[in-house]
């Protein structure tokens, strides 16, 4: 679960960074920095920042965008009952 993305950078979305707002995963553009529809995007060349459940902030590079789906979904096969 620590590799799950909780917060992402969405440049020029019109949403204040203080306002909690969800991206709809069913409509999410999984191409980083593709401005054609809602998705993870920034003004940084080559990627965008993401905050992970483990407490780290990582620069997710465009070349790593194939991993986005696994970082944005909970792998229920790894969840154990207390």
Protein backbone atom coordinates (compact mmCIF):
# COMPACT_ATOMS: atom_id res chain seq x y z
CA UNK A 1 0.00 0.00 0.00
CA UNK A 2 2.93 2.38 0.59
CA UNK A 3 3.50 2.59 -3.18
CA UNK A 4 -0.04 3.85 -3.78
CA UNK A 5 -0.29 7.45 -5.02
CA UNK A 6 -2.45 9.66 -2.80
CA UNK A 7 -1.84 13.18 -4.16
CA UNK A 8 -0.71 14.29 -7.61
CA UNK A 9 0.27 17.50 -9.30
CA UNK A 10 -2.34 18.82 -11.76
CA UNK A 11 -1.07 22.10 -13.17
CA UNK A 12 -3.51 24.76 -14.35
CA UNK A 13 -6.56 22.79 -13.20
CA UNK A 14 -8.23 25.78 -11.61
CA UNK A 15 -8.27 23.93 -8.27
CA UNK A 16 -6.36 25.40 -5.33
CA UNK A 17 -3.76 23.03 -3.91
CA UNK A 18 -5.54 23.45 -0.56
CA UNK A 19 -8.84 22.15 -1.94
CA UNK A 20 -9.32 18.40 -1.86
CA UNK A 21 -10.50 17.34 -5.31
CA UNK A 22 -10.45 13.88 -6.83
CA UNK A 23 -9.51 12.89 -10.34
CA UNK A 24 -11.96 10.35 -11.74
CA UNK A 25 -9.84 7.28 -12.40
CA UNK A 26 -12.27 6.08 -15.07
CA UNK A 27 -11.70 9.30 -17.05
CA UNK A 28 -8.04 9.82 -16.11
CA UNK A 29 -5.48 10.33 -18.82
CA UNK A 30 -2.61 8.02 -17.86
CA UNK A 31 -0.17 9.93 -20.08
CA UNK A 32 1.79 12.29 -17.84
CA UNK A 33 1.82 15.91 -19.02
CA UNK A 34 -0.75 15.30 -21.75
CA UNK A 35 -2.96 18.39 -21.60
CA UNK A 36 -5.77 17.01 -23.78
CA UNK A 37 -7.88 15.82 -20.81
CA UNK A 38 -7.68 15.61 -16.98
CA UNK A 39 -4.63 13.85 -15.65
CA UNK A 40 -1.31 14.18 -13.86
CA UNK A 41 0.49 17.16 -15.33
CA UNK A 42 2.99 19.83 -14.43
CA UNK A 43 5.16 22.51 -15.93
CA UNK A 44 8.22 20.35 -15.23
CA UNK A 45 9.86 18.87 -18.26
CA UNK A 46 9.59 15.10 -18.34
CA UNK A 47 7.18 14.33 -15.50
CA UNK A 48 5.18 15.44 -12.46
CA UNK A 49 5.30 15.12 -8.67
CA UNK A 50 3.25 12.57 -6.75
CA UNK A 51 2.86 11.93 -3.02
CA UNK A 52 2.81 8.26 -2.06
CA UNK A 53 1.09 6.56 0.88
CA UNK A 54 4.48 5.66 2.36
CA UNK A 55 5.18 9.37 2.90
CA UNK A 56 7.52 9.98 -0.02
CA UNK A 57 7.15 12.51 -2.81
CA UNK A 58 8.55 11.28 -6.10
CA UNK A 59 8.99 12.81 -9.50
CA UNK A 60 7.13 10.40 -11.78
CA UNK A 61 8.80 10.50 -15.16
CA UNK A 62 6.92 10.28 -18.41
CA UNK A 63 8.75 7.07 -19.22
CA UNK A 64 7.29 5.52 -16.03
CA UNK A 65 3.69 6.28 -16.95
CA UNK A 66 3.00 2.62 -17.67
CA UNK A 67 3.30 2.06 -13.91
CA UNK A 68 0.66 4.67 -13.07
CA UNK A 69 -2.25 2.24 -13.06
CA UNK A 70 -0.57 0.02 -10.49
CA UNK A 71 0.30 3.05 -8.32
CA UNK A 72 -3.26 4.40 -8.45
CA UNK A 73 -5.18 1.22 -7.66
CA UNK A 74 -5.26 -0.80 -4.46
CA UNK A 75 -3.96 -4.33 -4.89
CA UNK A 76 -6.51 -6.15 -2.75
CA UNK A 77 -4.56 -9.39 -3.03
CA UNK A 78 -1.91 -7.84 -0.74
CA UNK A 79 -4.31 -6.52 1.91
CA UNK A 80 -4.45 -8.65 5.05
CA UNK A 81 -6.98 -8.60 7.86
CA UNK A 82 -5.72 -7.37 11.27
